[in-house]
PDB file of C-alpha atoms in Angstrom:
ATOM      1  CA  UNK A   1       0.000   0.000   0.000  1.00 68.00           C
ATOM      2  CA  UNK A   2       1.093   3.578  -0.643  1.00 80.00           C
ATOM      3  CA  UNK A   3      -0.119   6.704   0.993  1.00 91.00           C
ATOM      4  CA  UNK A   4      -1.737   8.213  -1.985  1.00 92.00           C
ATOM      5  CA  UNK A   5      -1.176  12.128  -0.608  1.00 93.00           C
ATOM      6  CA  UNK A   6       2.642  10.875  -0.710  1.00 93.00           C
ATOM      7  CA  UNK A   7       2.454  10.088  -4.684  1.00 96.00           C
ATOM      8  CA  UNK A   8       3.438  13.021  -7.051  1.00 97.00           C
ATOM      9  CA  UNK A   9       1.193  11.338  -9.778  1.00 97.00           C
ATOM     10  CA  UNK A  10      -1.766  11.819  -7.380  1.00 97.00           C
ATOM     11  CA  UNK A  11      -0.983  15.552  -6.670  1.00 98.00           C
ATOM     12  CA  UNK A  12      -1.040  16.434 -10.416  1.00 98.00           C
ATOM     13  CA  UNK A  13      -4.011  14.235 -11.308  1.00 98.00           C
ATOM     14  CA  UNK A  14      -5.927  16.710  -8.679  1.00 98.00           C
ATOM     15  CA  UNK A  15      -4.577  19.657 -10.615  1.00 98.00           C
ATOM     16  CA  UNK A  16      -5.803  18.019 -13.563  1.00 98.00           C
ATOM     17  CA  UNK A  17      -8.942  17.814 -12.185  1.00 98.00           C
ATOM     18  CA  UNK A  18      -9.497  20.848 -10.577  1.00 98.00           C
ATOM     19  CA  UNK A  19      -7.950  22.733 -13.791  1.00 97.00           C
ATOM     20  CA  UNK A  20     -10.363  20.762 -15.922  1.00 97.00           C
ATOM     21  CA  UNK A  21     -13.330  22.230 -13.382  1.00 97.00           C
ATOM     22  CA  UNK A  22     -12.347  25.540 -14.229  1.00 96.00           C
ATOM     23  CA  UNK A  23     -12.315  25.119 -18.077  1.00 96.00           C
ATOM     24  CA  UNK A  24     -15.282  23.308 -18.157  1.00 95.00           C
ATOM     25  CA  UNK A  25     -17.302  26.617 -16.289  1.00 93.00           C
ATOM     26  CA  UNK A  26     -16.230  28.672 -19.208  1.00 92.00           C
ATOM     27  CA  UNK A  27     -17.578  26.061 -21.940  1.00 90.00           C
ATOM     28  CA  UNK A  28     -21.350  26.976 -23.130  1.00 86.00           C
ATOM     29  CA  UNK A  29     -24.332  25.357 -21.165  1.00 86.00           C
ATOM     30  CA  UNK A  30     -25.901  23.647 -24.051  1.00 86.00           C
ATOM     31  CA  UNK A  31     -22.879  21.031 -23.455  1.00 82.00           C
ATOM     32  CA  UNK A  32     -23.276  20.544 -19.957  1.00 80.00           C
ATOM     33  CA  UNK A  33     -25.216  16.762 -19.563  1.00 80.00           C
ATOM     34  CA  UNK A  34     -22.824  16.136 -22.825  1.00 89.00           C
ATOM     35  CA  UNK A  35     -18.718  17.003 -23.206  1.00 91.00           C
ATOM     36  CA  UNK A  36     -18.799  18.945 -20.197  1.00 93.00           C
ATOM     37  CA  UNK A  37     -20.232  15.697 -17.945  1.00 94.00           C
ATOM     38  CA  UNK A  38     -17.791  13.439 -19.526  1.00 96.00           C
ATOM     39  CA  UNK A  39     -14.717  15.315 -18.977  1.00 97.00           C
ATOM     40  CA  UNK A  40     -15.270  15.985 -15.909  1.00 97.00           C
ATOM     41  CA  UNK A  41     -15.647  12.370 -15.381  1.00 97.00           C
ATOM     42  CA  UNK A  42     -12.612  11.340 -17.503  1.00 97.00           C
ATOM     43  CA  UNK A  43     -10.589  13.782 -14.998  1.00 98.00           C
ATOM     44  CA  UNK A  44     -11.876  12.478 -11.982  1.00 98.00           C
ATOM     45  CA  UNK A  45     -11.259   9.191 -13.166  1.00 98.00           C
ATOM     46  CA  UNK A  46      -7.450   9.746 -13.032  1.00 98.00           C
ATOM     47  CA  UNK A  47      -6.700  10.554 -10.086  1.00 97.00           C
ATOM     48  CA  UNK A  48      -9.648   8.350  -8.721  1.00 98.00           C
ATOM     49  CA  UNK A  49      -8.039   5.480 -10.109  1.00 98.00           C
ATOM     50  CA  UNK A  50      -4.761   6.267  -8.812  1.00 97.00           C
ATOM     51  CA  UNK A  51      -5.796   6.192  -5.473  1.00 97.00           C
ATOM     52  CA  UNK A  52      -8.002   3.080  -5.898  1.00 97.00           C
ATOM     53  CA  UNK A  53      -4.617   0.897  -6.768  1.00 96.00           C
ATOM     54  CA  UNK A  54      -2.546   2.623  -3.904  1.00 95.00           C
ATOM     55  CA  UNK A  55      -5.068   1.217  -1.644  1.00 94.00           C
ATOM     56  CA  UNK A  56      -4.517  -2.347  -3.244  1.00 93.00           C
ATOM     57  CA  UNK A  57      -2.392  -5.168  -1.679  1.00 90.00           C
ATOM     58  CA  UNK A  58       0.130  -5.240  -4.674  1.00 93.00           C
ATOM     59  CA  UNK A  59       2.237  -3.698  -7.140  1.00 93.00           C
ATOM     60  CA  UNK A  60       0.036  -5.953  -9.822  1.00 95.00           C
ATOM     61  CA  UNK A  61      -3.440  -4.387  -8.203  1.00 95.00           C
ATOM     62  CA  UNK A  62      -1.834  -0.991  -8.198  1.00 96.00           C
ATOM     63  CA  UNK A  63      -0.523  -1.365 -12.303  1.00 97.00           C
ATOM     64  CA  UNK A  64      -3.867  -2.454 -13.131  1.00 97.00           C
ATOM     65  CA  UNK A  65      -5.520   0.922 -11.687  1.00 97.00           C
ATOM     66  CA  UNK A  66      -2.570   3.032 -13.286  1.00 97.00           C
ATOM     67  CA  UNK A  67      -3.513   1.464 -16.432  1.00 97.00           C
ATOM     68  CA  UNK A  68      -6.946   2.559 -16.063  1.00 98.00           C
ATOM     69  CA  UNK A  69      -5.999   6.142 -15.124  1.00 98.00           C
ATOM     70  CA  UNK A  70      -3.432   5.725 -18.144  1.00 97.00           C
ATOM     71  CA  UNK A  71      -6.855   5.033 -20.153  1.00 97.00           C
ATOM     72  CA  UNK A  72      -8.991   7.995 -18.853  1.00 98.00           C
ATOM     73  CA  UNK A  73      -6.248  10.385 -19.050  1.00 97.00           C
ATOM     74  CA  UNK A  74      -5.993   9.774 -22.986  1.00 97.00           C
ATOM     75  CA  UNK A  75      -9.495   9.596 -23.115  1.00 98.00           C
ATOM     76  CA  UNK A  76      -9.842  13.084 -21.632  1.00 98.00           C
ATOM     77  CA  UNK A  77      -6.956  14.378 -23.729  1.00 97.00           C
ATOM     78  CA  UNK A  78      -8.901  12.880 -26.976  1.00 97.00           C
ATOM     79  CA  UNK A  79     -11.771  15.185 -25.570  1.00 96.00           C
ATOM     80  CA  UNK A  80     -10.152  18.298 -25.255  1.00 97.00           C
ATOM     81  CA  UNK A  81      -8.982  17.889 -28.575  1.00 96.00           C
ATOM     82  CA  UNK A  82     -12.562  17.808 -29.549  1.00 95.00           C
ATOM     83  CA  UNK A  83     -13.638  20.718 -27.824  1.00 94.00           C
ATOM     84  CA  UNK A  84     -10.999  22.563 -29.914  1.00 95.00           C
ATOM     85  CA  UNK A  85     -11.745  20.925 -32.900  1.00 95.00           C
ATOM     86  CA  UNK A  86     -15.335  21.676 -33.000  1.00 93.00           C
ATOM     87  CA  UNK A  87     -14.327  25.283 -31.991  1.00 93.00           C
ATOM     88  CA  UNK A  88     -16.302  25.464 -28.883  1.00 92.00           C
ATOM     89  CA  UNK A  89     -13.493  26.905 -26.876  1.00 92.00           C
ATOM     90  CA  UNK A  90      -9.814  28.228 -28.124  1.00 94.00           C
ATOM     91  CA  UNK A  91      -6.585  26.573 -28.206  1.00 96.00           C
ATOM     92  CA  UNK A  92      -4.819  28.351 -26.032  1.00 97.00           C
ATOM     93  CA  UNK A  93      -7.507  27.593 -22.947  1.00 95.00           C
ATOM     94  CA  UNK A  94      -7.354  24.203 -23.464  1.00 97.00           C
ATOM     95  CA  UNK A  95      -3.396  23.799 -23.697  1.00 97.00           C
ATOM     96  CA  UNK A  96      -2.403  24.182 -20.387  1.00 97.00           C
ATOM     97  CA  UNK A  97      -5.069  21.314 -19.563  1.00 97.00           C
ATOM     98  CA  UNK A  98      -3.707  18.941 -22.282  1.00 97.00           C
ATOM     99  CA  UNK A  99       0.074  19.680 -21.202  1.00 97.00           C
ATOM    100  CA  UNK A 100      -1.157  18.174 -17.900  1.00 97.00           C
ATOM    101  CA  UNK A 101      -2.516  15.381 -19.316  1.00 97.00           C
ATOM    102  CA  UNK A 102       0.780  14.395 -21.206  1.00 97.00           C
ATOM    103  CA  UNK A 103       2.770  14.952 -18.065  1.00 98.00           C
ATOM    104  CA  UNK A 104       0.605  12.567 -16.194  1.00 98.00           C
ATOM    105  CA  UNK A 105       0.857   9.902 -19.059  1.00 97.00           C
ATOM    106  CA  UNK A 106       4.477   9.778 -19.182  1.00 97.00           C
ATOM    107  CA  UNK A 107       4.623  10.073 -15.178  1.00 97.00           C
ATOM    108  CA  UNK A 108       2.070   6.813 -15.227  1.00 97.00           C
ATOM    109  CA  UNK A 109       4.318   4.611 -17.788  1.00 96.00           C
ATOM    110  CA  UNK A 110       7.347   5.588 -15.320  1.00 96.00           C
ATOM    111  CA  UNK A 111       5.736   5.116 -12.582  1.00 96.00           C
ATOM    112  CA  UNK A 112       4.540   1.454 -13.441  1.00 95.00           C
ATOM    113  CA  UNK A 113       7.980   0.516 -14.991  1.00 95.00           C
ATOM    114  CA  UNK A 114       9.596   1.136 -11.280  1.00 93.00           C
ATOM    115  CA  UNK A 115       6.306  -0.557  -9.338  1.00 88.00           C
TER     116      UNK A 115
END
């Protein structure tokens, strides 16, 4: 078991989500029970799932739930790239967002290759 507070990958996951909270307010309200419910979920997810496997009895637990917060961090990232794509919010809002999202993927895959 790991205390999950202790984990850098944690920490930034709740950035993640609390950065995505704060793009999501400025996205129109026509999308809210649409993009805006699933990427908040996607975001949760993360660091959810990060904290689900450091509560597990083994590294082979924990990898499994890293994989799955692998999985909702690109699955958020493919969102955001559809948000800019169907030009409901700018590029440059949504970058700082998707530069957290890459740092958390590449923190995951070296994260499970030491585990």
């Amino acid at each position: 078991m790991h205390k999950v507070e202790d984990l850098k990958i944690w920490k930034k996951s709740i950035d993640l989500a609390k950065s995505v909270y704060q793009l999501t307010s400025q996205l129109p309200s026509n999308e809210k029970y649409g993009l805006v419910s699933q990427i908040k979920r996607s975001a949760i997810s993360v660091s959810s799932n990060i904290a689900e496997g450091a509560g597990r009895n083994s590294s082979k637990e924990f990898k499994h739930f890293l994989s799955i917060a692998n999985g909702s961090c690109y699955e958020l990232h493919t969102q955001l790239i559809l948000v800019i794509e169907l030009n409901i919010i700018s590029k440059e809002k949504v970058e700082h967002v998707i530069e957290l999202c890459i740092e958390i993927q590449k923190m995951n895959y070296s994260f499970q290759k030491r585990l």
